[in-house]
XYZ file of C-alpha atoms in Angstrom:
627
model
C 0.000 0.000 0.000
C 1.262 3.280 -0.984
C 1.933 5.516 1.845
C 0.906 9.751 1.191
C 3.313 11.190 2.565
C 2.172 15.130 3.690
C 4.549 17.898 3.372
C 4.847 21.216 5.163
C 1.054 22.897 5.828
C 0.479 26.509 4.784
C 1.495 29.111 6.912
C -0.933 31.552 5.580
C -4.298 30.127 4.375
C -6.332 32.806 2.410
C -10.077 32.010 1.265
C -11.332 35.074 -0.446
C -12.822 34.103 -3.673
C -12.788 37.026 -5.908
C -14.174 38.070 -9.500
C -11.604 38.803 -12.280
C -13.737 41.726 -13.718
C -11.669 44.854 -14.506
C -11.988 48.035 -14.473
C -9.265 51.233 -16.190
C -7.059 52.614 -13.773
C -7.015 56.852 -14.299
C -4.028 58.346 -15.670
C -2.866 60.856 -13.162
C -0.420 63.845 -13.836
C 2.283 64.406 -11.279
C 3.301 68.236 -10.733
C 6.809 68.756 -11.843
C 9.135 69.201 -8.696
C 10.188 72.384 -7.031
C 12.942 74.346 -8.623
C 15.749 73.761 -7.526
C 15.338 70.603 -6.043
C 18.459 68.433 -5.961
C 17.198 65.376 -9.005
C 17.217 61.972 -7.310
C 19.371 59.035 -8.856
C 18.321 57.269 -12.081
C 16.319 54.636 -11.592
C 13.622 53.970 -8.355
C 14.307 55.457 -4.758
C 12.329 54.339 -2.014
C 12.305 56.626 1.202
C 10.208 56.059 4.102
C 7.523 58.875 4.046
C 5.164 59.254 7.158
C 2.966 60.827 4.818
C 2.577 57.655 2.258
C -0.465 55.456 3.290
C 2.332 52.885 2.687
C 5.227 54.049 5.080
C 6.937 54.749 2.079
C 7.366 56.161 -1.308
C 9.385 55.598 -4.446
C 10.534 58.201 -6.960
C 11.240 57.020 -10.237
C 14.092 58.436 -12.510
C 14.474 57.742 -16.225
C 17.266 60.204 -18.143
C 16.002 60.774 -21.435
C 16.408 64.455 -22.844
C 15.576 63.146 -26.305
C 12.312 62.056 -25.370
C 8.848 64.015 -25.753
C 7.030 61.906 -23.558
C 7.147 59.585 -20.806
C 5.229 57.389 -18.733
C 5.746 54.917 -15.523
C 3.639 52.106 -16.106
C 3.202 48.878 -14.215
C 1.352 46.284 -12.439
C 0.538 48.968 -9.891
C -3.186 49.338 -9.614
C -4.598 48.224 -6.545
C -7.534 45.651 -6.243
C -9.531 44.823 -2.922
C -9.905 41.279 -1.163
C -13.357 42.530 -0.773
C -14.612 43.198 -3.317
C -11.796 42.512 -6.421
C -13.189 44.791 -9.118
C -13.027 48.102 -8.673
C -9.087 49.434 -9.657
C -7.494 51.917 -6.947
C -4.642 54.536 -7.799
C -1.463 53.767 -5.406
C -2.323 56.788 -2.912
C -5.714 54.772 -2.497
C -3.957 52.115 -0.717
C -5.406 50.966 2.589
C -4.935 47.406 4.142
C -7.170 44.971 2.271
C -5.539 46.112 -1.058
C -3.178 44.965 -3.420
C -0.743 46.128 -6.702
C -2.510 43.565 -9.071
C -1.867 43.029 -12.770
C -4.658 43.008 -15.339
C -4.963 46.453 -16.059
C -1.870 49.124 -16.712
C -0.917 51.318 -14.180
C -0.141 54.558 -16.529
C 1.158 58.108 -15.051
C 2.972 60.811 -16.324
C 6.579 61.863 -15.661
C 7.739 65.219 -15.094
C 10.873 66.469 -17.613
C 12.983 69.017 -15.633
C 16.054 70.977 -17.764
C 18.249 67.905 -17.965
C 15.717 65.698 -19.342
C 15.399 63.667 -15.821
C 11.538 62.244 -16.040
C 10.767 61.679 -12.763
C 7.441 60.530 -10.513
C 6.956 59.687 -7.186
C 4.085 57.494 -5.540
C 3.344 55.676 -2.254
C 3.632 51.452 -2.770
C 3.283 48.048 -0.185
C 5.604 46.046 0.575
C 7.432 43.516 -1.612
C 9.035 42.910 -5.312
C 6.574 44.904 -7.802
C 6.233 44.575 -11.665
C 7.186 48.082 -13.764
C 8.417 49.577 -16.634
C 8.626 52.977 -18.325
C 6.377 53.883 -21.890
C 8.687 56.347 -24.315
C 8.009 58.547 -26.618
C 12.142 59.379 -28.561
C 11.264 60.779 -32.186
C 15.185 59.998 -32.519
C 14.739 56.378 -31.710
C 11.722 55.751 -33.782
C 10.023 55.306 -30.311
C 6.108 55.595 -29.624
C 5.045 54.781 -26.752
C 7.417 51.936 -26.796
C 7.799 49.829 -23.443
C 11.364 49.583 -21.893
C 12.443 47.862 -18.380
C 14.268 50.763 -16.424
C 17.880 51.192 -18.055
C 19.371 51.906 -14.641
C 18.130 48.555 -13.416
C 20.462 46.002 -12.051
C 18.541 42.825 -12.644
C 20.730 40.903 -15.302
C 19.497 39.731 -18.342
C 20.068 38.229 -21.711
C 22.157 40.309 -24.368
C 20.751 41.484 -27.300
C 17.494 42.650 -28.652
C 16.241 39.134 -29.079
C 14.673 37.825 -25.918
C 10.769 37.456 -26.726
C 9.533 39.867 -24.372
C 11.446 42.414 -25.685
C 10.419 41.718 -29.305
C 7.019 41.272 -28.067
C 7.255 44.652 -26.419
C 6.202 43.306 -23.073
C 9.304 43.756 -20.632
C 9.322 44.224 -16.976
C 11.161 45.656 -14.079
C 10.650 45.053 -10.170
C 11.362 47.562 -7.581
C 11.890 46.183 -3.687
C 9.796 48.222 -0.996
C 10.352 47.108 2.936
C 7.557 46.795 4.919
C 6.367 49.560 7.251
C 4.130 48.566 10.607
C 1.393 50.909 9.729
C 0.606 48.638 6.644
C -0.261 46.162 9.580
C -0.589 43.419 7.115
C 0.777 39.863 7.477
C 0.834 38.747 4.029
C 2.636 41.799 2.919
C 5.392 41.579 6.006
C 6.059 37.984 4.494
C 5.634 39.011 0.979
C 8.919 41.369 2.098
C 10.795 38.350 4.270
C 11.245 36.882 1.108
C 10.932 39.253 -1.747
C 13.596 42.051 -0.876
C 17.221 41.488 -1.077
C 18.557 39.507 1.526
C 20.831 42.267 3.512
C 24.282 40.085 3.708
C 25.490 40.312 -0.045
C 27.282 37.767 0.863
C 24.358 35.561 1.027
C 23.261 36.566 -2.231
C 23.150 34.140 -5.368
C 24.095 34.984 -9.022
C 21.828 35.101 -12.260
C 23.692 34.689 -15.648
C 21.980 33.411 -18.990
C 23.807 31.103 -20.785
C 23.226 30.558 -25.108
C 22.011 27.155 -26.051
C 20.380 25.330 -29.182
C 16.747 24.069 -28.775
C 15.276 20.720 -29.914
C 14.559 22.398 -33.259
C 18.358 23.315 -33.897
C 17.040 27.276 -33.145
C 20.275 29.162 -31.852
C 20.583 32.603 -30.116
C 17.917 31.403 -27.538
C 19.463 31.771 -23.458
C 18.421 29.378 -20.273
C 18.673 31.880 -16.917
C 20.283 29.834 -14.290
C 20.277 31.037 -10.671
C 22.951 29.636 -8.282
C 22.765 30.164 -4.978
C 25.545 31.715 -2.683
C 28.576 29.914 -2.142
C 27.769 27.318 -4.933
C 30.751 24.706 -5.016
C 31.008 22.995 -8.695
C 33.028 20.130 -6.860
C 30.600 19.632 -3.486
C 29.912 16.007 -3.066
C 26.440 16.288 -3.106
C 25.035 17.817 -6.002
C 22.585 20.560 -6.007
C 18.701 20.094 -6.225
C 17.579 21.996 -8.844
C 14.124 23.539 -9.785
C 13.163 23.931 -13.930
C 10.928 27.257 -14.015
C 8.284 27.747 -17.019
C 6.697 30.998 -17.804
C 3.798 31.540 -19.609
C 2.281 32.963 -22.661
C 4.038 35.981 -24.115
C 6.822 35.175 -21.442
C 10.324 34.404 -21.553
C 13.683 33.020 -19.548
C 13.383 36.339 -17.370
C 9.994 36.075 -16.051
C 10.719 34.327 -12.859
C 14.271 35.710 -12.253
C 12.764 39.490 -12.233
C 8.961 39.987 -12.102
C 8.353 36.716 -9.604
C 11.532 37.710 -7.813
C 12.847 34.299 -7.077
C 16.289 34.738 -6.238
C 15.262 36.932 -3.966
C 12.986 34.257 -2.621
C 15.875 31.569 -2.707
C 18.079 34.115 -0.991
C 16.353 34.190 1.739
C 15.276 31.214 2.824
C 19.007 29.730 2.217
C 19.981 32.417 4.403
C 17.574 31.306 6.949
C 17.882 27.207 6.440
C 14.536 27.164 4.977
C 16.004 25.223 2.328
C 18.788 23.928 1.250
C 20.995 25.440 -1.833
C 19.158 25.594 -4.739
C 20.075 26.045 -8.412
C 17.085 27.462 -10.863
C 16.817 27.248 -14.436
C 14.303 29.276 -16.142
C 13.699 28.853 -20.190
C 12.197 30.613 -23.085
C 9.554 28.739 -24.616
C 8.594 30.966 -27.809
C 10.965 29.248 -30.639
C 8.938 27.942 -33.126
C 10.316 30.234 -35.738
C 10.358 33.849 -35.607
C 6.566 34.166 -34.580
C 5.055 36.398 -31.658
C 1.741 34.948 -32.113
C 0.337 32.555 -29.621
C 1.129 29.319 -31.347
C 5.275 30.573 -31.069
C 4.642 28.308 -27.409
C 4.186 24.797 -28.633
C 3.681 23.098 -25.015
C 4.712 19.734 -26.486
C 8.007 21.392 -27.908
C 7.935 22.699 -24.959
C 8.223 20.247 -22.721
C 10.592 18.335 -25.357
C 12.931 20.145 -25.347
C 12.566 20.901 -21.317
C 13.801 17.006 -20.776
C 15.599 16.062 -23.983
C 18.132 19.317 -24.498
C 18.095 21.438 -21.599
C 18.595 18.884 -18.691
C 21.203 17.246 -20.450
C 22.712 20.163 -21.066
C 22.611 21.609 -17.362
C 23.589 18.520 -16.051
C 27.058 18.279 -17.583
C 27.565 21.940 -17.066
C 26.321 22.193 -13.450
C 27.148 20.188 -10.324
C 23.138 19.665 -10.250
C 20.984 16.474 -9.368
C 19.998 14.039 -11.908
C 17.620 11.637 -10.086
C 13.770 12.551 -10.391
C 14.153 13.071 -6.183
C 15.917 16.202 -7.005
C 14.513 18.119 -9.770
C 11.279 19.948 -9.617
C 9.286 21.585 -12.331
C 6.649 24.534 -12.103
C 5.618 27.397 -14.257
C 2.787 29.900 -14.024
C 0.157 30.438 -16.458
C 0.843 28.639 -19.926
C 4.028 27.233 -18.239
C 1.589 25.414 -15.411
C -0.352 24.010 -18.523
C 2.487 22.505 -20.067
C 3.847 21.013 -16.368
C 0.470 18.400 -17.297
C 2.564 17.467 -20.718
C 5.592 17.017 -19.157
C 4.667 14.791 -16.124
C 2.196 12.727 -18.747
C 4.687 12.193 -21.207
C 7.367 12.260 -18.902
C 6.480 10.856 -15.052
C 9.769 9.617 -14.063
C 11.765 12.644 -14.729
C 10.498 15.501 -12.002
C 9.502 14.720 -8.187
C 8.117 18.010 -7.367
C 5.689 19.854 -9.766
C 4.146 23.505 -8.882
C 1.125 24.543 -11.071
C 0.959 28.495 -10.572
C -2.101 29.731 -12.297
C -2.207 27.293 -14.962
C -4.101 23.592 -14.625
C -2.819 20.260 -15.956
C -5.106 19.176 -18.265
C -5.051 14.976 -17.345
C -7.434 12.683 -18.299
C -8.531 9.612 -15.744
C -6.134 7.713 -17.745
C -3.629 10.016 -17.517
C -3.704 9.771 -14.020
C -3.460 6.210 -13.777
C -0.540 5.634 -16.191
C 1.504 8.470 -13.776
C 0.495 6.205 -10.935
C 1.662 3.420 -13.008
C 4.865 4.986 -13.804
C 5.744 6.389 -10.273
C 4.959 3.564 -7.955
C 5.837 3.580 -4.885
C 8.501 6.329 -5.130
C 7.163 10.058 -3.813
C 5.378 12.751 -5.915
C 4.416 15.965 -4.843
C 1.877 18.045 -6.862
C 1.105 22.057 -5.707
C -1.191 24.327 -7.353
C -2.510 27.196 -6.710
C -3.865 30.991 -8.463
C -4.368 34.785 -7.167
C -8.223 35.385 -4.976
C -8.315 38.286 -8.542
C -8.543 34.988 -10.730
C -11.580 33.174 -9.102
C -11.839 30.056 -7.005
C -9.555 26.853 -6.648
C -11.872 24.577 -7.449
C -10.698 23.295 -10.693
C -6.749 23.008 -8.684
C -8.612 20.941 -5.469
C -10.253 18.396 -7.846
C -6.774 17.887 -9.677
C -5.257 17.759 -6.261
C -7.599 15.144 -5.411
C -7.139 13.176 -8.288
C -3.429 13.285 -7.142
C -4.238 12.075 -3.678
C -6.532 8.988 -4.447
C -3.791 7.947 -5.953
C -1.023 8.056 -2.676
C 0.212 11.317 -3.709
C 0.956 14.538 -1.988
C -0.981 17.146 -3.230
C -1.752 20.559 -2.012
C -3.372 23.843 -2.605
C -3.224 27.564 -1.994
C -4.247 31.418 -2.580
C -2.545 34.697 -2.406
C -4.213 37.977 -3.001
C -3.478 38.797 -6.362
C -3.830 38.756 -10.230
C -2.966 37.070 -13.058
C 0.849 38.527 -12.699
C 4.394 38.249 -11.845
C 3.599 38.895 -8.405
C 1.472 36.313 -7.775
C 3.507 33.546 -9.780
C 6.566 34.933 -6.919
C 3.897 34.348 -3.951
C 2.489 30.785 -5.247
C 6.730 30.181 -5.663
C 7.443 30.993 -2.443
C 4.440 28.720 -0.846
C 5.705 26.092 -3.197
C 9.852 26.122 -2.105
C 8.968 26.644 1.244
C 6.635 24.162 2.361
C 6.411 21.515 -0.836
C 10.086 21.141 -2.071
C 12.941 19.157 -0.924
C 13.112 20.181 3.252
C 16.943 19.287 3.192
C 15.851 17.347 6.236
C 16.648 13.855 7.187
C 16.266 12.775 10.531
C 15.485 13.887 13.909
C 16.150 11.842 17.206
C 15.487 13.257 20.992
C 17.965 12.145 24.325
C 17.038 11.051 26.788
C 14.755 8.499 24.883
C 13.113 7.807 28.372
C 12.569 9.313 31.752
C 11.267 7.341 35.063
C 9.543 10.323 37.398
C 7.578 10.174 40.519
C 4.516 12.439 41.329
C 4.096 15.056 43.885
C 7.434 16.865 42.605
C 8.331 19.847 40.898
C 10.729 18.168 38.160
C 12.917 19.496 35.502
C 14.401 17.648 32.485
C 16.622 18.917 29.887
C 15.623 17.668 26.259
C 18.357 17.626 22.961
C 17.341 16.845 19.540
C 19.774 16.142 16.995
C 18.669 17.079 13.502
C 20.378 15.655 10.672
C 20.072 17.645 7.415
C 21.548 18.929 4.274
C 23.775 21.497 4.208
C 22.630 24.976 4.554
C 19.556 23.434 6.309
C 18.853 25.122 9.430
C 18.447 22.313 12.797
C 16.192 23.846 14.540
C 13.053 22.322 16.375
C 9.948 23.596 18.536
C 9.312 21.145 21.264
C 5.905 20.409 22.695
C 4.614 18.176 25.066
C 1.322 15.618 24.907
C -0.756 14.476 27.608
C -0.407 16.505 30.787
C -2.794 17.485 32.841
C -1.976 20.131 34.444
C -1.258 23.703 32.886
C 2.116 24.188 34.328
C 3.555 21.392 32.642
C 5.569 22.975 29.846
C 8.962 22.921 27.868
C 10.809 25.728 27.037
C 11.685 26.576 23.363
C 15.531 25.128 24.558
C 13.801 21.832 25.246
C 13.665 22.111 29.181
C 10.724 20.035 30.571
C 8.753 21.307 33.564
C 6.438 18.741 35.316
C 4.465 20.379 37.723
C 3.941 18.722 41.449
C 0.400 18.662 40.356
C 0.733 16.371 37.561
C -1.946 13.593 37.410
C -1.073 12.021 33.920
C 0.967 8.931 34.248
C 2.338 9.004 30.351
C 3.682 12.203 29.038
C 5.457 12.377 25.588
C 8.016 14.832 24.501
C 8.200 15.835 20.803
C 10.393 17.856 18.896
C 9.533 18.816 15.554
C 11.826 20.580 12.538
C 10.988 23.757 11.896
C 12.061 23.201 7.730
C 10.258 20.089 7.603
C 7.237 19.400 10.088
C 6.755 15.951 8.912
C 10.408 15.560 10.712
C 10.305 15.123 14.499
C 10.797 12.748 17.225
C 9.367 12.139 20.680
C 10.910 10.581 24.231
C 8.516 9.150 27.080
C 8.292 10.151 30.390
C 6.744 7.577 32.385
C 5.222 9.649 36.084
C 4.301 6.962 38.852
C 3.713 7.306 42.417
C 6.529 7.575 44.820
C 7.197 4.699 47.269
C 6.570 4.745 51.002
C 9.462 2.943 52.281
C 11.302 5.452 54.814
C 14.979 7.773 53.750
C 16.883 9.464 56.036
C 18.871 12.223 54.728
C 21.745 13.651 56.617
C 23.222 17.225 55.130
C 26.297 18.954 56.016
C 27.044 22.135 54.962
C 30.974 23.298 54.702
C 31.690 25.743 55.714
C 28.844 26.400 58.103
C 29.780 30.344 57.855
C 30.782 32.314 54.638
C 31.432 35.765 53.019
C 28.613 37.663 51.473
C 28.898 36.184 47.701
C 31.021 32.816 48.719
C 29.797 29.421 47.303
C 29.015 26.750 50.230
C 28.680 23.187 49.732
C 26.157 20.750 50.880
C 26.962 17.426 50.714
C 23.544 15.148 50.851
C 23.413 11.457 51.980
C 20.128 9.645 51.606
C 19.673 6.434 53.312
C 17.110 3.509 53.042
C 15.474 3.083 56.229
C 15.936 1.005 57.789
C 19.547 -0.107 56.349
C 19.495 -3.773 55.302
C 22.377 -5.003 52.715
C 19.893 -5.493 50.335
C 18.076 -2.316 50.765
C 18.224 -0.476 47.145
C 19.806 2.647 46.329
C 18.235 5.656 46.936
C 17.795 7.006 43.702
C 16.023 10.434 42.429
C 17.380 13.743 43.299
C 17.505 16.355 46.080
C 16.771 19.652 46.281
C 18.753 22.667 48.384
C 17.128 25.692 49.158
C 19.169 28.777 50.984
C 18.004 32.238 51.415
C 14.864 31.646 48.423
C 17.731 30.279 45.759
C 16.925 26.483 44.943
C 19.739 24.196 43.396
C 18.080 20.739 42.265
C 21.129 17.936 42.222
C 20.425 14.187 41.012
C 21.209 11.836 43.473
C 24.494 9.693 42.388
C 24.961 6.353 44.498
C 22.074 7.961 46.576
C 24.260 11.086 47.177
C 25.120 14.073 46.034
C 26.784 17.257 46.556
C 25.122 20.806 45.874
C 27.122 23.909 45.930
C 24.908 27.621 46.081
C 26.325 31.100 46.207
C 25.235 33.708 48.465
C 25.497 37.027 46.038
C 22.828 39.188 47.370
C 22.189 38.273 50.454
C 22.709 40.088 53.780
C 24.641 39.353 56.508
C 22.600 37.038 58.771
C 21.104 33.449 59.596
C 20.048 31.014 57.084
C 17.857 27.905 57.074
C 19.325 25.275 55.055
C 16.256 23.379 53.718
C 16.847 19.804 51.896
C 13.931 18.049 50.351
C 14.308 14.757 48.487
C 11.573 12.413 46.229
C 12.066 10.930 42.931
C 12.123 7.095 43.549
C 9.263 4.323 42.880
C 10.482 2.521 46.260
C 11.078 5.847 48.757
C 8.766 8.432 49.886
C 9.448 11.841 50.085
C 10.788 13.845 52.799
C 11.683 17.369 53.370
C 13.209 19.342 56.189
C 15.843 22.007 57.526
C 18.753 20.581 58.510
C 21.168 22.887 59.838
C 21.323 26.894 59.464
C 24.193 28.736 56.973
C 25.930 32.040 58.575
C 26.549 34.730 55.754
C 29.151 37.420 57.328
């Protein structure tokens, strides 16, 4: 019997279902700035602004002193989770809204002397789609879209890219979050879409020339490696084969999605473990830009038979199926259901952003056929602007019947960059390779008696990939009583209190929560057979802030050569400081300072319990003088 096996749940669940109607943003003019006024640096500033409804606004600079006009433009309108038609300007904002593609942002620029075109406007949080519309009589230029020239995305040389013959390019400009936006999905959408601060930690985007399937050259893969990638490491890399979709190209998911970004930061935080990402243009059946210039089965052709081969023996990359994931938004989510039908053994991980599978019953079954026993995850998911999943569940279920893990999700947005980067994030984070591989908890057991305040210290030992972070929450199952607890270092507290005989102790990985591990701590009734416990305290006088020891003997009672050890632990108490001490060879020696306390006459107070065969005791034994 196949086993399902789940992965990470969704962090953020989001159940809005929204039209898709649309309606024309307004084209606003800006008033030209104040003479005078210092011209910011090409290309987009963001400055925290109390007066934004954002926290913050960006000014964007294009130098053109040839042009006549010019325009920012961009996936900047702003649609509501309530009611997802009606199209807000950017100083609309207010929480509930969201930049959403579907219809143009447009809004004049201002020319000063130098021919600086500049704007500024208020936006959320997070990586968001724009580009500039130009007017250059000395260009041959109307109203021709660009991607900002002071831009430091990289991208493929040349005027040949599809988007940019297509006329369709796009930029992405970072904005933090601010608190009064008092949004969660936007404080994430930040966590992961803005630079990661170390550059150090940052990974590298080139595009390298290849030859497709149909002997077409001049055509570039993107490949994203992450920091500190090692072409010799033992292990190779996991790698994840990105798809855009209709009218897209190799630099949709490196720049409007923002995924290395994304990858950035969750390597940084050992969310996941290294990744490489290779992103494709599918538009090269001839010189077309009509819709049929995406052939999904060429597509998906010339994914598995040209450019795995060829990143394989260039990059220090995975080639089993367990470490090579597909997705793709939009068209590219489409053709993910050609690639897995025609090719089931070659990806383990498949992300449908925005785009369906289309599988027949028998499709289904020959997958099943093909996979086996061996794991398969399937994760789809659209924007609340694009309308409900239910078309993306009933996949998912088709998925599940069949042993597979399959999963779900919504953000709040459009049919866009933006959302593609959200679904990606949901997708790396909680459905791809964790990078973990075991967890195991000492002690794996623990004997305690009841009527005692105990405390045990807890260790997991994680065992993951590198770059994987080893972390774990603890928790613990079946107490009773409310002041049994463990600390977030693993420290169980069993309150005197306790009535529950069985308590389990589980620690869980924070990168993979279908990782974790549990020890038993088994809470029985002391015994009633009499201890005597003798104390001595050395020296019996001390120095303000000197240590003193108390050596502890506990006895059976009474002694017999067979008696048992005493075993459990004892308990000091001087001046309202406790020290708790496991007995060793039912004794033990306890050493307390006396910082803080005043010259004077202390009780020495020595309580014992802890063992199945002894009862309990408590009582002073001798007094401490402090000088």
């Amino acid at each position: 019997m196949r086993e399902t096996t789940g992965r990470r749940r969704l962090r953020l669940a989001i159940s809005i279902l929204a039209s898709t109607a649309l309606a024309a943003g307004a084209v606003v003019p800006t008033p030209a700035a104040a003479a005078g006024r210092p011209t910011p640096a090409p290309g987009a500033t963001v400055k925290a602004d109390r007066t934004s409804p954002t926290g913050y606004t960006v000014t964007f600079v294009y130098r053109n002193p040839h042009a006549t006009q010019v325009r920012l433009a961009g996936d900047l309108t702003l649609l509501d989770v309530n009611t997802g038609t009606t199209r807000y300007q950017p100083e609309e904002w207010q929480p509930g809204r969201y930049h959403s593609g579907g219809t143009e942002f447009l809004r004049d620029m201002t020319r000063d002397p130098k021919g600086n075109w500049s704007v500024s406007v208020p936006l959320h949080a997070g990586g968001l789609s724009y580009w500039y519309r130009v007017w250059d009589p000395t260009q041959g230029w109307e109203n021709k879209r660009i991607w900002d020239p002071a831009s430091t995305n990289p991208r493929p040389p040349g005027e040949s890219s599809f988007r940019v013959r297509n006329n369709d390019v796009l930029d992405a400009v970072s904005v933090p979050y601010a608190a009064k936006q008092n949004d969660p999905v936007l404080k994430e959408r930040a966590a992961y879409e803005l630079p990661v601060a170390d550059r150090a930690k940052r990974g590298t985007v080139t595009y390298i020339p290849y030859t497709t399937i149909l002997g077409d050259s001049g055509h570039y893969l993107g490949v994203y490696l992450p920091a500190g990638y090692d072409a010799n490491r033992a292990q190779p890399y996991k790698v994840a084969y990105l798809a855009h979709g209709i009218f897209g190209d190799e630099t949709d998911f490196m720049v409007p999605a923002n995924v290395p970004n994304i990858l950035d930061n969750m390597i940084a935080r050992g969310e996941i473990e290294p990744t490489v990402v290779v992103t494709m243009g599918n538009h090269f059946t001839g010189t077309s830009l009509g819709f049929a210039s995406y052939n999904q089965t060429n597509a998906a052709n010339n994914l598995v038979q040209t450019i795995l081969p060829l990143i394989e023996g260039s990059y220090n990359v995975s080639t089993e199926r367990s470490g090579r994931a597909y997705a793709g938004f939009s068209y590219g989510g489409m053709t993910g259901g050609v690639v897995i039908r025609n090719y089931p053994t070659t990806f383990a991980f498949y992300g449908h952003f925005s785009g369906n599978p289309s599988l027949t019953t028998g499709d289904y079954d020959t997958i099943a056929n093909a996979v086996g026993d061996d794991d398969l995850s399937v994760f789809l998911g659209n924007g609340v602007f694009e309308g409900n999943l239910n078309a993306q569940n009933a996949i998912a279920d088709n998925f599940r019947a069949r042993g597979y893990a399959a999963a779900t999700a919504q953000v709040p947005g459009a049919h866009d960059g933006m959302t593609a980067g959200q679904l990606f994030t949901i997708f790396a984070r909680d459905h791809l390779w964790s990078g973990v591989d075991s967890v195991s908890v000492t002690p794996a057991s623990v004997n305690l008696t009841t009527g005692w305040n105990w405390a045990r210290q807890f260790r997991a030992r994680v065992t993951t990939n590198e770059g994987v972070s080893p972390a774990v929450t603890w928790s613990v199952q079946g107490a009773t009583s409310p002041d049994t607890t463990i600390s977030a270092a693993g420290l169980l507290s069993v309150a005197a209190g306790e009535t529950a005989s069985s308590l389990t102790v589980v620690a869980t990985s924070v990168v993979d929560q279908t990782k974790s591990a549990s020890a038993q701590v088994t809470v029985v009734p002391p015994g009633t057979a009499r201890v005597v416990v003798k104390a001595k305290a050395a020296p019996a006088s001390v120095v303000s802030g000197g240590i003193f020891t108390v050596k502890v003997d506990v006895r059976a009672q009474p002694p017999h050569p067979k008696a048992p050890t005493v075993t459990g632990e004892v308990a000091v108490t001087v001046g309202g400081a406790t020290r708790v001490v496991a007995l060793r060879d039912g004794a033990a020696v306890v050493e307390l300072p006396t910082d803080g306390l005043s010259a004077g006459v202390y009780p020495v107070h020595v309580a014992y319990s802890g063992d199945p065969v002894h009862a309990p005791t408590a009582a002073v034994h001798q007094r401490l003088r402090v000088r």
